[in-house]
Coordinates of C-alpha atoms and ligand atoms in Angstrom, one line a residue:
M1 CA 179.0 16.5 -36.2
A2 CA 175.9 14.8 -37.7
S3 CA 172.8 16.6 -36.7
E4 CA 169.1 16.4 -37.4
K5 CA 169.4 19.3 -39.9
Q6 CA 172.0 17.6 -42.1
Q7 CA 170.8 15.9 -45.3
K8 CA 171.5 12.3 -46.0
A9 CA 174.1 11.3 -48.7
I10 CA 172.8 11.7 -52.2
D11 CA 172.5 8.8 -54.6
L12 CA 175.9 8.5 -56.4
S13 CA 175.3 4.9 -57.6
H14 CA 176.1 6.0 -61.2
H15 CA 179.7 6.1 -60.2
L16 CA 180.0 2.4 -59.5
S17 CA 182.1 0.3 -61.8
D18 CA 180.7 -2.6 -63.8
L19 CA 182.5 -5.0 -61.5
S20 CA 181.0 -3.5 -58.5
R21 CA 177.5 -3.5 -59.9
A22 CA 177.9 -7.2 -60.7
R23 CA 178.9 -8.1 -57.2
L24 CA 176.3 -9.9 -55.2
V25 CA 176.2 -10.5 -51.5
S26 CA 178.3 -13.6 -50.9
P27 CA 175.6 -16.2 -50.0
L28 CA 177.6 -17.2 -46.9
K29 CA 177.9 -13.6 -45.7
G30 CA 174.1 -13.3 -46.1
L31 CA 173.8 -15.5 -43.1
A32 CA 175.8 -13.0 -41.0
K33 CA 172.9 -10.7 -40.3
Y34 CA 171.3 -13.3 -38.0
M35 CA 174.6 -14.0 -36.2
G36 CA 174.2 -11.4 -33.5
N37 CA 171.1 -13.0 -32.1
P38 CA 172.1 -14.9 -28.9
N39 CA 169.0 -17.1 -29.1
L40 CA 169.9 -18.4 -32.5
I41 CA 171.2 -22.0 -32.9
A42 CA 173.8 -21.5 -35.6
L43 CA 174.2 -24.7 -37.7
A44 CA 174.8 -23.0 -41.0
G45 CA 178.5 -21.9 -41.1
G46 CA 181.8 -23.8 -41.1
M47 CA 182.8 -22.1 -37.9
P48 CA 185.1 -23.9 -35.4
H49 CA 183.9 -24.0 -31.8
P50 CA 185.8 -21.3 -29.9
S51 CA 187.1 -23.8 -27.3
Y52 CA 189.3 -25.1 -30.1
F53 CA 191.0 -21.8 -30.5
P54 CA 194.4 -22.5 -28.8
F55 CA 194.4 -19.1 -27.0
A56 CA 192.9 -18.7 -23.6
D57 CA 193.4 -15.0 -23.7
I58 CA 195.8 -12.5 -25.2
S59 CA 197.5 -9.8 -23.2
A60 CA 199.8 -6.9 -24.0
S61 CA 201.7 -4.3 -22.0
A62 CA 200.6 -1.1 -23.7
L63 CA 202.2 2.3 -23.3
V64 CA 200.0 4.9 -21.6
P65 CA 198.5 7.7 -23.7
D66 CA 200.8 10.4 -22.4
S67 CA 204.0 8.4 -22.9
F68 CA 205.4 11.1 -25.2
S69 CA 205.8 14.4 -23.5
L70 CA 204.7 17.5 -25.3
E71 CA 208.1 19.1 -25.0
S72 CA 209.9 19.1 -28.2
T73 CA 213.5 18.1 -27.5
P74 CA 215.4 15.5 -29.5
R75 CA 216.0 12.3 -27.5
E76 CA 216.8 8.8 -28.6
S77 CA 214.0 6.3 -28.6
T78 CA 213.5 4.5 -25.4
L79 CA 213.2 1.4 -27.5
S80 CA 216.6 1.9 -29.1
W81 CA 218.1 -1.6 -29.1
V82 CA 221.4 -0.2 -27.6
W83 CA 219.6 1.3 -24.7
K84 CA 217.6 -2.0 -24.2
L85 CA 220.8 -4.0 -24.4
F86 CA 222.3 -2.1 -21.5
G87 CA 219.1 -1.8 -19.6
A88 CA 219.5 1.9 -19.8
G89 CA 217.0 4.7 -20.6
P90 CA 213.9 5.8 -18.9
K91 CA 211.4 3.3 -17.8
E92 CA 208.3 3.1 -20.0
K93 CA 204.9 3.5 -18.2
T94 CA 202.6 0.7 -19.3
T95 CA 199.2 -0.8 -18.6
T96 CA 198.3 -4.4 -19.2
I97 CA 195.4 -5.0 -21.5
T98 CA 193.9 -8.4 -21.8
V99 CA 191.3 -9.9 -24.2
P100 CA 189.7 -13.0 -22.7
K101 CA 188.4 -15.8 -24.8
F102 CA 184.9 -15.4 -23.5
P103 CA 183.1 -12.2 -22.4
T104 CA 182.1 -11.6 -18.8
H105 CA 179.7 -8.9 -19.9
A106 CA 177.8 -8.9 -23.1
D107 CA 179.8 -6.1 -24.7
D108 CA 183.3 -7.2 -23.6
I109 CA 185.8 -7.6 -26.5
N110 CA 186.5 -11.3 -26.6
L111 CA 188.4 -13.8 -28.7
A112 CA 185.4 -16.1 -29.2
V113 CA 184.1 -13.3 -31.5
A114 CA 187.3 -11.6 -32.7
L115 CA 188.9 -14.9 -33.9
Q116 CA 185.7 -16.2 -35.4
Y117 CA 184.6 -15.7 -39.0
G118 CA 182.9 -12.3 -38.9
T119 CA 181.5 -9.7 -41.2
A120 CA 183.7 -7.4 -43.3
Q121 CA 182.5 -4.6 -41.0
G122 CA 184.8 -5.6 -38.2
I123 CA 184.1 -6.2 -34.5
V124 CA 181.2 -4.2 -33.1
Q125 CA 183.3 -2.4 -30.4
L126 CA 185.7 -1.1 -33.0
Q127 CA 182.9 0.0 -35.3
K128 CA 181.4 1.9 -32.4
F129 CA 184.7 3.6 -31.5
L130 CA 185.4 4.6 -35.1
K131 CA 182.0 6.0 -35.7
E132 CA 182.2 8.2 -32.6
F133 CA 185.8 9.2 -33.4
V134 CA 184.9 10.3 -37.0
A135 CA 181.8 12.2 -35.8
K136 CA 183.8 14.1 -33.2
V137 CA 187.1 14.7 -35.1
Y138 CA 186.2 15.0 -38.8
Q139 CA 182.6 16.1 -38.4
P140 CA 181.1 15.0 -41.7
A141 CA 178.6 17.5 -43.1
Y142 CA 175.9 14.8 -43.9
A143 CA 173.9 12.7 -41.5
D144 CA 174.2 9.1 -42.5
F145 CA 178.0 8.5 -43.0
A146 CA 179.2 5.0 -42.5
T147 CA 182.5 3.6 -41.3
L148 CA 183.9 0.2 -42.5
V149 CA 187.2 -1.4 -41.6
Q150 CA 189.8 -2.2 -44.2
T151 CA 193.3 -3.6 -44.0
G152 CA 195.2 -0.3 -44.4
N153 CA 194.9 2.5 -46.8
T154 CA 196.7 0.7 -49.6
D155 CA 194.0 -1.9 -49.5
G156 CA 191.4 0.8 -49.1
W157 CA 192.4 2.6 -52.3
S158 CA 192.8 -0.6 -54.3
R159 CA 189.2 -1.6 -53.2
T160 CA 188.0 1.9 -54.1
V161 CA 189.5 1.8 -57.6
Q162 CA 187.8 -1.5 -58.3
T163 CA 184.5 -0.3 -56.9
L164 CA 184.5 3.0 -58.9
C165 CA 186.6 2.7 -62.1
N166 CA 186.3 0.6 -65.2
P167 CA 189.4 -0.3 -67.2
G168 CA 190.3 2.5 -69.6
E169 CA 189.2 5.2 -67.2
I170 CA 191.4 8.0 -65.9
F171 CA 191.5 9.4 -62.3
L172 CA 192.7 12.7 -61.1
T173 CA 195.6 13.0 -58.8
E174 CA 198.5 15.4 -57.7
E175 CA 201.5 15.7 -60.0
W176 CA 203.5 13.8 -57.4
T177 CA 201.8 11.1 -55.5
Y178 CA 202.0 7.8 -53.5
P179 CA 203.5 5.2 -55.9
S180 CA 201.4 2.3 -54.6
A181 CA 198.2 4.3 -55.5
L182 CA 199.5 4.4 -59.1
Y183 CA 200.8 0.9 -59.3
S184 CA 197.6 -0.7 -57.9
S185 CA 195.5 0.9 -60.6
L186 CA 197.8 0.8 -63.7
P187 CA 197.6 -3.0 -64.2
Y188 CA 193.8 -2.6 -64.6
N189 CA 194.5 0.0 -67.3
I190 CA 193.2 2.7 -65.0
K191 CA 195.6 5.6 -65.3
P192 CA 196.2 8.9 -63.5
V193 CA 196.0 12.4 -64.9
A194 CA 198.2 14.8 -63.1
V195 CA 196.8 18.0 -61.7
A196 CA 199.3 20.8 -61.0
M197 CA 200.2 21.6 -57.4
D198 CA 201.4 24.4 -55.2
S199 CA 202.5 24.5 -51.6
E200 CA 199.0 23.5 -50.5
G201 CA 198.9 20.5 -52.8
M202 CA 196.4 20.2 -55.7
R203 CA 195.5 23.6 -57.2
A204 CA 191.8 24.3 -57.6
D205 CA 192.3 26.4 -60.8
A206 CA 194.4 23.6 -62.4
L207 CA 191.7 21.1 -61.5
R208 CA 189.0 23.3 -63.1
K209 CA 191.2 23.5 -66.2
V210 CA 191.6 19.8 -66.5
L211 CA 187.9 19.1 -66.0
S212 CA 186.5 21.9 -68.1
E213 CA 188.9 21.4 -71.0
W214 CA 188.6 17.6 -71.0
D215 CA 188.5 16.3 -74.6
E216 CA 187.3 12.7 -74.6
E217 CA 188.5 12.1 -78.1
A218 CA 192.0 13.4 -77.6
R219 CA 192.3 11.8 -74.2
G220 CA 190.8 8.5 -75.3
A221 CA 188.7 8.3 -72.1
K222 CA 185.7 10.0 -70.5
R223 CA 186.2 12.9 -68.1
P224 CA 187.5 11.6 -64.8
H225 CA 184.9 11.0 -62.1
V226 CA 187.3 9.9 -59.3
M227 CA 190.1 11.9 -57.6
Y228 CA 192.8 10.3 -55.5
T229 CA 194.4 12.9 -53.1
V230 CA 196.7 13.0 -50.1
P231 CA 195.9 16.4 -48.6
V232 CA 198.0 16.4 -45.4
G233 CA 201.8 15.9 -45.3
Q234 CA 201.3 14.9 -48.9
N235 CA 203.5 12.0 -50.0
P236 CA 206.0 12.9 -51.3
S237 CA 205.9 16.7 -51.4
G238 CA 204.9 17.3 -47.7
A239 CA 202.2 19.8 -48.8
T240 CA 199.2 20.4 -46.5
M241 CA 195.9 21.8 -47.8
G242 CA 194.0 24.3 -45.7
A243 CA 190.2 24.7 -45.4
S244 CA 189.5 27.2 -48.1
R245 CA 191.3 25.2 -50.8
K246 CA 189.5 22.1 -49.7
K247 CA 186.2 23.9 -49.9
A248 CA 187.0 25.2 -53.4
I249 CA 188.0 21.7 -54.6
Y250 CA 185.0 20.1 -53.0
D251 CA 182.7 22.6 -54.8
L252 CA 184.4 21.8 -58.1
C253 CA 183.9 18.1 -57.5
V254 CA 180.2 18.8 -56.9
E255 CA 180.0 20.9 -60.1
Y256 CA 181.8 18.1 -62.2
D257 CA 180.4 15.2 -60.2
V258 CA 183.7 13.8 -59.0
I259 CA 184.1 11.4 -56.0
I260 CA 187.0 12.5 -53.8
V261 CA 189.2 9.7 -52.3
E262 CA 191.0 11.3 -49.4
D263 CA 194.0 9.1 -48.4
D264 CA 195.1 10.8 -45.2
P265 CA 197.6 8.7 -43.2
Y266 CA 199.5 11.8 -41.9
Y267 CA 196.5 13.8 -40.7
F268 CA 197.6 13.9 -37.0
L269 CA 201.2 14.6 -37.8
Q270 CA 200.6 18.3 -38.5
Q271 CA 203.7 20.0 -37.0
G272 CA 203.5 23.7 -37.8
Q273 CA 206.2 25.8 -39.4
Y274 CA 209.9 25.0 -39.1
K275 CA 211.8 27.5 -37.1
A276 CA 215.6 27.7 -37.2
R277 CA 217.4 26.4 -34.1
S278 CA 218.4 29.9 -33.1
E279 CA 214.7 31.1 -33.2
R280 CA 213.4 28.2 -31.3
S281 CA 212.8 27.8 -27.6
V282 CA 211.9 24.6 -25.8
E283 CA 208.2 24.9 -25.3
T284 CA 206.0 22.7 -23.2
I285 CA 202.4 22.7 -24.4
K286 CA 199.6 21.8 -22.1
H287 CA 197.5 19.1 -23.7
D288 CA 193.9 20.2 -24.5
G289 CA 192.4 17.7 -27.0
D290 CA 189.9 20.2 -28.4
I291 CA 192.6 22.8 -29.1
F292 CA 194.9 20.2 -30.6
L293 CA 192.1 19.0 -33.0
H294 CA 190.9 22.5 -33.7
N295 CA 194.3 23.5 -35.0
L296 CA 194.5 20.8 -37.6
A297 CA 193.5 21.4 -41.2
P298 CA 190.0 20.0 -41.6
S299 CA 189.2 16.8 -43.5
Y300 CA 187.3 17.0 -46.8
L301 CA 184.5 15.3 -44.7
K302 CA 183.8 18.6 -43.0
F303 CA 182.6 20.0 -46.3
D304 CA 181.0 16.9 -47.6
Y305 CA 177.3 17.6 -47.5
Q306 CA 176.5 15.0 -50.3
G307 CA 178.5 11.9 -49.3
R308 CA 180.9 12.2 -52.2
V309 CA 184.1 11.7 -50.1
I310 CA 185.6 8.3 -49.4
R311 CA 188.1 9.0 -46.6
L312 CA 190.8 6.5 -45.9
D313 CA 192.2 6.3 -42.3
T314 CA 194.9 3.9 -41.2
F315 CA 196.5 2.9 -37.9
S316 CA 199.8 2.4 -39.7
K317 CA 201.3 5.7 -38.6
Y318 CA 199.8 5.9 -35.1
V319 CA 199.8 2.3 -33.8
A320 CA 201.9 0.2 -36.2
P321 CA 202.1 -0.5 -39.9
G322 CA 202.0 -4.3 -39.1
S323 CA 198.5 -3.9 -37.7
R324 CA 197.1 -3.7 -41.3
L325 CA 194.1 -2.0 -40.0
G326 CA 192.3 1.1 -41.1
W327 CA 188.8 2.3 -42.1
F328 CA 186.7 3.9 -44.7
T329 CA 184.3 6.8 -44.0
C330 CA 181.8 7.2 -46.8
S331 CA 178.1 7.1 -47.7
P332 CA 176.1 4.0 -46.8
L333 CA 175.8 3.1 -50.5
L334 CA 179.5 3.2 -51.2
A335 CA 180.2 1.4 -47.8
E336 CA 177.9 -1.4 -48.8
R337 CA 179.7 -1.9 -52.2
L338 CA 183.1 -1.7 -50.6
E339 CA 182.0 -4.2 -48.0
R340 CA 180.9 -6.6 -50.8
Q341 CA 184.3 -6.0 -52.4
G342 CA 186.0 -6.9 -49.1
E343 CA 184.0 -10.0 -48.1
T344 CA 185.2 -12.1 -51.1
T345 CA 188.9 -11.1 -50.6
T346 CA 190.2 -10.4 -47.2
Q347 CA 186.7 -11.0 -45.5
A348 CA 187.8 -8.8 -42.6
P349 CA 191.2 -7.6 -41.5
S350 CA 192.7 -11.0 -41.7
G351 CA 194.3 -13.9 -40.0
L352 CA 196.7 -12.9 -37.3
S353 CA 195.7 -9.3 -37.4
Q354 CA 192.4 -10.4 -36.0
F355 CA 194.5 -10.6 -32.8
E356 CA 195.8 -7.2 -33.4
K357 CA 192.3 -5.9 -34.2
S358 CA 191.0 -7.1 -30.9
L359 CA 194.1 -5.8 -29.1
I360 CA 193.9 -2.4 -30.9
T361 CA 190.2 -2.3 -30.1
K362 CA 191.0 -3.1 -26.5
L363 CA 193.7 -0.5 -26.5
L364 CA 191.4 2.2 -27.9
T365 CA 188.6 1.3 -25.5
T366 CA 191.1 1.3 -22.6
W367 CA 192.6 4.7 -23.6
K368 CA 189.2 6.0 -24.6
Y369 CA 188.7 8.9 -27.0
D370 CA 190.6 11.4 -24.9
G371 CA 193.5 9.1 -24.3
Y372 CA 193.9 8.4 -28.0
V373 CA 193.8 12.1 -28.9
R374 CA 196.5 12.7 -26.2
W375 CA 198.6 9.9 -27.8
L376 CA 198.1 11.5 -31.3
H377 CA 199.2 14.9 -29.8
G378 CA 202.3 13.3 -28.4
L379 CA 203.2 11.8 -31.8
A380 CA 202.7 15.1 -33.6
I381 CA 205.3 16.7 -31.3
E382 CA 207.6 13.7 -31.7
Y383 CA 207.6 14.1 -35.5
K384 CA 208.0 17.9 -35.2
T385 CA 211.1 17.3 -33.1
R386 CA 212.4 14.9 -35.7
R387 CA 211.7 17.2 -38.6
D388 CA 213.4 20.1 -36.8
Y389 CA 216.4 18.0 -35.9
F390 CA 216.9 16.7 -39.5
I391 CA 216.8 20.2 -40.9
D392 CA 219.2 21.4 -38.2
C393 CA 221.6 18.7 -39.3
L394 CA 221.3 19.9 -42.9
A395 CA 222.1 23.4 -41.6
D396 CA 225.2 22.1 -39.8
E397 CA 226.5 20.2 -42.9
F398 CA 225.6 22.7 -45.6
H399 CA 225.3 26.3 -46.2
L400 CA 221.5 26.8 -46.1
A401 CA 220.3 30.0 -47.6
K402 CA 216.7 31.0 -47.4
S403 CA 215.3 32.6 -50.5
A404 CA 211.9 34.1 -51.3
T405 CA 212.1 32.4 -54.6
L406 CA 210.8 33.1 -58.1
E407 CA 209.8 29.4 -58.1
Q408 CA 206.5 28.6 -59.8
G409 CA 204.7 25.3 -59.2
L410 CA 204.9 23.4 -56.0
W411 CA 206.9 26.1 -54.1
K412 CA 205.3 29.2 -55.5
G413 CA 205.4 31.9 -52.9
C414 CA 207.3 29.8 -50.3
E415 CA 210.5 30.5 -48.5
V416 CA 212.8 27.9 -50.1
F417 CA 216.0 26.6 -48.3
E418 CA 218.8 26.3 -50.8
G419 CA 221.8 24.1 -49.9
S420 CA 225.3 24.6 -51.1
L421 CA 228.6 23.4 -49.7
K422 CA 230.1 24.8 -46.6
P423 CA 233.9 25.2 -46.7
K424 CA 235.5 22.3 -44.9
N425 CA 238.7 22.8 -42.9
S426 CA 240.9 20.9 -45.4
M427 CA 239.7 23.0 -48.3
I428 CA 240.9 21.9 -51.6
M429 CA 240.7 24.0 -54.8
Y430 CA 237.4 22.4 -55.9
E431 CA 235.6 23.3 -52.8
K432 CA 236.7 26.9 -53.1
T433 CA 235.0 27.2 -56.4
A434 CA 232.0 25.1 -55.5
V435 CA 231.1 26.9 -52.3
K436 CA 228.2 28.8 -53.9
T437 CA 226.9 26.0 -56.1
K438 CA 223.3 25.4 -55.3
M439 CA 223.0 21.6 -55.0
F440 CA 219.6 21.1 -53.5
S441 CA 216.6 23.0 -52.3
F442 CA 213.5 22.2 -50.2
V443 CA 210.7 23.7 -48.3
P444 CA 210.4 22.5 -44.7
P445 CA 207.2 20.5 -44.6
T446 CA 204.5 21.4 -42.0
S447 CA 203.1 17.8 -41.7
G448 CA 204.0 14.2 -42.3
M449 CA 207.3 12.3 -42.5
F450 CA 209.1 13.5 -45.5
I451 CA 211.5 16.2 -46.9
W452 CA 210.9 16.6 -50.6
M453 CA 214.3 17.6 -51.9
K454 CA 215.0 19.0 -55.3
I455 CA 218.5 18.2 -56.6
H456 CA 219.9 20.9 -59.0
F457 CA 221.5 18.8 -61.7
E458 CA 221.7 21.9 -63.9
N459 CA 224.7 22.7 -61.7
Y460 CA 226.4 19.3 -62.3
P461 CA 229.6 20.1 -64.1
S462 CA 229.0 18.2 -67.4
F463 CA 225.2 18.5 -67.3
K464 CA 223.3 18.3 -70.6
A465 CA 219.6 18.6 -70.9
G466 CA 218.0 15.2 -70.8
D467 CA 220.5 13.8 -68.2
E468 CA 218.2 14.4 -65.2
A469 CA 216.7 10.9 -64.9
T470 CA 220.1 9.2 -65.3
L471 CA 221.8 11.6 -62.8
E472 CA 219.0 11.1 -60.3
M473 CA 219.6 7.4 -60.4
Q474 CA 223.4 7.7 -60.3
L475 CA 223.4 9.9 -57.3
W476 CA 220.8 7.7 -55.6
E477 CA 223.0 4.7 -56.2
K478 CA 226.1 6.4 -54.8
L479 CA 224.2 7.4 -51.7
A480 CA 222.9 3.8 -51.2
E481 CA 226.4 2.5 -51.7
A482 CA 227.6 4.9 -49.1
G483 CA 225.0 3.6 -46.7
V484 CA 222.1 6.1 -47.0
L485 CA 218.9 5.0 -48.7
V486 CA 216.4 7.6 -49.9
A487 CA 213.6 7.3 -52.4
P488 CA 214.3 8.5 -55.9
G489 CA 211.8 11.2 -57.2
W490 CA 210.7 9.4 -60.3
Y491 CA 208.9 6.8 -58.2
F492 CA 206.3 9.4 -57.3
S493 CA 205.6 11.1 -60.7
A494 CA 202.0 10.9 -61.8
Y495 CA 203.3 11.8 -65.3
V496 CA 204.1 8.1 -65.7
G497 CA 206.8 7.6 -68.3
E498 CA 207.3 11.3 -69.0
A499 CA 210.6 13.2 -68.7
P500 CA 211.3 15.2 -65.5
D501 CA 211.4 19.0 -65.4
A502 CA 214.5 20.5 -67.0
G503 CA 217.6 20.4 -64.7
E504 CA 215.7 18.8 -61.8
G505 CA 215.8 15.6 -59.9
H506 CA 214.2 14.8 -56.6
F507 CA 214.7 12.7 -53.5
R508 CA 212.1 11.9 -50.8
I509 CA 213.9 11.8 -47.5
S510 CA 212.1 10.4 -44.5
F511 CA 212.8 11.7 -41.0
S512 CA 210.4 9.3 -39.3
N513 CA 212.5 6.3 -38.4
A514 CA 216.2 6.8 -37.8
E515 CA 217.6 7.5 -34.3
F516 CA 218.8 11.0 -33.9
T517 CA 222.5 10.1 -34.0
T518 CA 221.9 8.1 -37.1
M519 CA 220.1 11.0 -38.8
K520 CA 223.1 13.1 -38.1
K521 CA 225.4 10.5 -39.6
A522 CA 223.1 10.2 -42.7
V523 CA 223.4 13.9 -43.3
T524 CA 227.2 13.8 -43.0
I525 CA 227.3 11.0 -45.5
F526 CA 224.9 12.9 -47.8
G527 CA 227.3 15.9 -47.6
D528 CA 230.3 13.7 -48.5
V529 CA 228.5 12.1 -51.4
L530 CA 227.2 15.3 -52.8
R531 CA 230.6 17.0 -52.5
D532 CA 232.1 14.2 -54.5
F533 CA 229.3 14.0 -57.0
F534 CA 229.2 17.6 -57.9
K535 CA 232.9 17.6 -58.5
E536 CA 232.7 14.9 -61.2
Ligands
PLP601 C1 199.7 8.3 -49.0 C2 199.9 7.0 -48.4 N1 198.8 6.2 -48.4 C3 198.9 4.9 -47.9 C4 200.0 4.5 -47.2 C5 200.1 3.1 -46.7 O1 199.1 3.0 -45.7 P1 198.7 1.6 -45.1 O2 199.9 1.1 -44.3 O3 197.6 1.9 -44.3 O4 198.4 0.7 -46.3 C6 201.2 5.3 -47.2 C7 202.4 4.9 -46.5 O5 203.5 5.3 -46.7 C8 201.1 6.6 -47.8 O6 202.1 7.5 -47.7

């Protein structure tokens, strides 16, 4: 947590892009600094009078923070439409939250402010909550960190790229990464360079190699000064980075003067190791917010004594993706430039989400810090239960062998689960021969929402080197036509346009959304399609 002894952020203004340097304060937004003064007669802005806002108040029934028990047992969602249709299922416990148009007390969240033009910093009560949350949970190692709302991490990264990178530059990222991060920078001719990964995500030795051996002439670009990384429940690989790796990477970024952009939407979905069903007992954990937070891998902010991390947080995975609300944590200098970037585009989390912003602010200030942490703890257990269930379904459908593999790269040193066909009752000749064919493999993720599955096309009957990409799409299409949509691996490759590794294809399979019975059905379909495919 920020303390007197901590230093302030160092001046990293040399990282700003030409575009960001050229950005002036929007003249209209320059008025905003006077707006908080209640004695001011405001005749400058084109602001409608709040009595013309057609909403007297907005209310919502919000779930209580301990809605999800900490017992990890698969159960259908209480919101399942089938349950709702028949009025069945347990009753949800809710509280009503209301945001009035006008405040009763000076610091009440109110629509007159939330629905009015405002600054790109967001409403004051939300800023206050976020600042305290970051200080307590992530504990930045420098004193003057700032928070600034954005409209979700996709927006956060795209604003960051424009604030830090000039066209023609290259940024560092994991070999496999979030496609929107790639596709928001590529049109500006800002390209990724892939850094090799292992089971903790980006490798520090590989990063050193890229940075120390950078050849400007051969690469046609100066050495990267920005890194985009997803360190927890990495999308798509599921990898989670621990403290010592983060410290090593942070130190390297100090040495080579790199800004770290930590895109961390899955931070609170850290689930621990997968245990096979037979080794698991139903455990009820008593909630202790400090212990829950203490057991999470730390954020890069914890090591950031210079203010060179831009952390992106989002409410998408903990409240709702439609909220389009998140926030940056970074140095005041970078926050100021990001704010300038925001005020001429979205201004603030926009339009209707202003409602949501005031509602989310109301929700957070009603739940308070402890309530929100309890909510996050409940969600972590929910996703753990889903992950376990999905892998249990794979174990029912396939023969899953655990192997301490000779794998290099992403799964080096990990226990890998290898899937082959289980004999079915009506065994035909093909199945007898194919029983031992390794069709896919994966490492159970310890965080996030995804299983990153390697498909072993080298075992496809008529496989020829170079067929991988085509086979990946053929199998993907067959699955989609059979009713199961997964994400094909090539979407996530930071080696844009390069051939995949020999014999391999990948699918990213999400366990976050389907009902439990539907997950089971999906795995059965997956089995049928694979059985058919590998026989071709
Ligand atoms: C790594 C990563 N970043 C960002 C996002 C999107 O976040 P948001 O909804 O806040 O834009 C996702 C969503 O899947 C993601 O996986």
